[in-house]
CSV table of C-alpha atoms in Angstrom, one decimal:
chain,number,residue,atom,x,y,z
S,1,MET,CA,0.0,0.0,0.0
S,2,TYR,CA,1.4,3.4,-1.0
S,3,VAL,CA,1.5,6.2,1.6
S,4,SER,CA,2.3,9.7,0.4
S,5,PRO,CA,5.5,11.3,1.7
S,6,THR,CA,5.1,13.7,4.6
S,7,ALA,CA,6.0,17.4,4.3
S,8,ALA,CA,8.9,16.8,6.7
S,9,GLU,CA,10.3,13.9,4.5
S,10,VAL,CA,10.2,16.1,1.4
S,11,ARG,CA,11.7,19.1,3.1
S,12,GLU,CA,14.7,16.9,4.2
S,13,VAL,CA,15.2,15.9,0.5
S,14,VAL,CA,15.0,19.5,-0.6
S,15,ILE,CA,17.5,20.7,2.0
S,16,ARG,CA,19.9,17.9,1.1
S,17,VAL,CA,19.7,18.7,-2.7
S,18,PHE,CA,20.1,22.4,-2.1
S,19,ARG,CA,23.1,21.8,0.1
S,20,GLU,CA,24.6,19.5,-2.6
S,21,ARG,CA,24.2,22.5,-5.0
S,22,GLY,CA,26.0,24.9,-2.6
S,23,THR,CA,23.0,26.5,-0.9
S,24,VAL,CA,23.1,26.1,2.9
S,25,THR,CA,20.9,29.0,4.0
S,26,GLU,CA,17.3,28.9,5.3
S,27,VAL,CA,14.7,27.5,2.9
S,28,GLU,CA,11.6,29.5,2.3
S,29,GLU,CA,8.5,27.2,1.9
S,30,ARG,CA,5.1,28.1,0.4
S,31,MET,CA,2.0,26.2,-0.6
S,32,ARG,CA,0.0,26.4,-3.8
S,33,ILE,CA,-3.7,25.9,-3.5
S,34,ASP,CA,-6.0,25.5,-6.5
S,35,ASP,CA,-9.8,25.3,-6.2
S,36,GLY,CA,-9.4,24.7,-2.4
S,37,LYS,CA,-7.0,21.8,-2.8
S,38,LEU,CA,-3.3,21.8,-2.0
S,39,THR,CA,-1.6,21.0,-5.3
S,40,ALA,CA,2.1,21.9,-4.6
S,41,ARG,CA,4.7,22.9,-2.1
S,42,CYS,CA,7.4,25.3,-3.3
S,43,TYR,CA,10.8,25.8,-1.8
S,44,ARG,CA,13.4,28.6,-2.4
S,45,ALA,CA,16.9,29.3,-1.2
S,46,ASN,CA,19.6,31.6,-2.8
S,47,GLY,CA,17.9,31.6,-6.2
S,48,LEU,CA,17.3,27.8,-6.4
S,49,PHE,CA,13.7,26.7,-6.6
S,50,ALA,CA,12.0,23.3,-6.0
S,51,MET,CA,8.4,22.3,-6.4
S,52,TRP,CA,6.7,19.2,-5.0
S,53,LEU,CA,3.8,18.3,-7.3
S,54,LEU,CA,1.6,16.6,-4.8
S,55,PRO,CA,-0.9,14.8,-7.2
S,56,VAL,CA,2.0,12.9,-8.8
S,57,ASP,CA,4.6,13.0,-6.0
S,58,LEU,CA,7.3,14.5,-8.2
S,59,LEU,CA,9.9,16.9,-6.8
S,60,GLN,CA,11.5,19.2,-9.5
S,61,PHE,CA,14.5,21.5,-9.0
S,62,TYR,CA,15.2,24.6,-11.0
S,63,ASP,CA,18.2,27.0,-11.2
S,64,THR,CA,18.0,30.8,-11.0
S,65,ASP,CA,17.2,31.0,-14.7
S,66,GLY,CA,14.3,28.6,-14.4
S,67,ASN,CA,16.1,25.7,-16.1
S,68,MET,CA,15.1,22.3,-14.7
S,69,LEU,CA,18.1,20.7,-13.0
S,70,GLN,CA,16.6,17.5,-11.6
S,71,THR,CA,13.4,15.5,-11.0
S,72,ILE,CA,13.0,13.1,-8.2
S,73,ASN,CA,10.1,10.5,-8.0
S,74,LEU,CA,9.2,10.7,-4.4
S,75,ARG,CA,7.2,7.5,-4.5
S,76,VAL,CA,10.3,5.6,-5.3
S,77,LEU,CA,12.7,7.5,-3.1
S,78,ILE,CA,10.5,7.6,0.1
S,79,ALA,CA,9.3,4.0,-0.3
S,80,GLY,CA,12.9,2.8,-0.5
S,81,ALA,CA,13.9,4.8,2.5
S,82,ARG,CA,11.0,3.5,4.5
S,83,ARG,CA,11.8,-0.1,3.6
S,84,ALA,CA,15.4,0.4,4.6
S,85,ALA,CA,14.4,1.8,8.0
């Protein structure tokens, strides 16, 4: 049975990837709501941007120019981490 990742689990992934890309400052987090439903969580730090698309559990990272840098399938990543724990 699939269980969606928690906001805390995703935030940890975002912080790790931002640090790998040289950003170690505080991360700003916002939520996107469409038609009364939470559809995305957005994260920013030093010009880097990440967006968690909740309906499909994808986490996408962008540089300061808006170029996509990386996509992480959270269903695969989090499920593997939970099994390992």
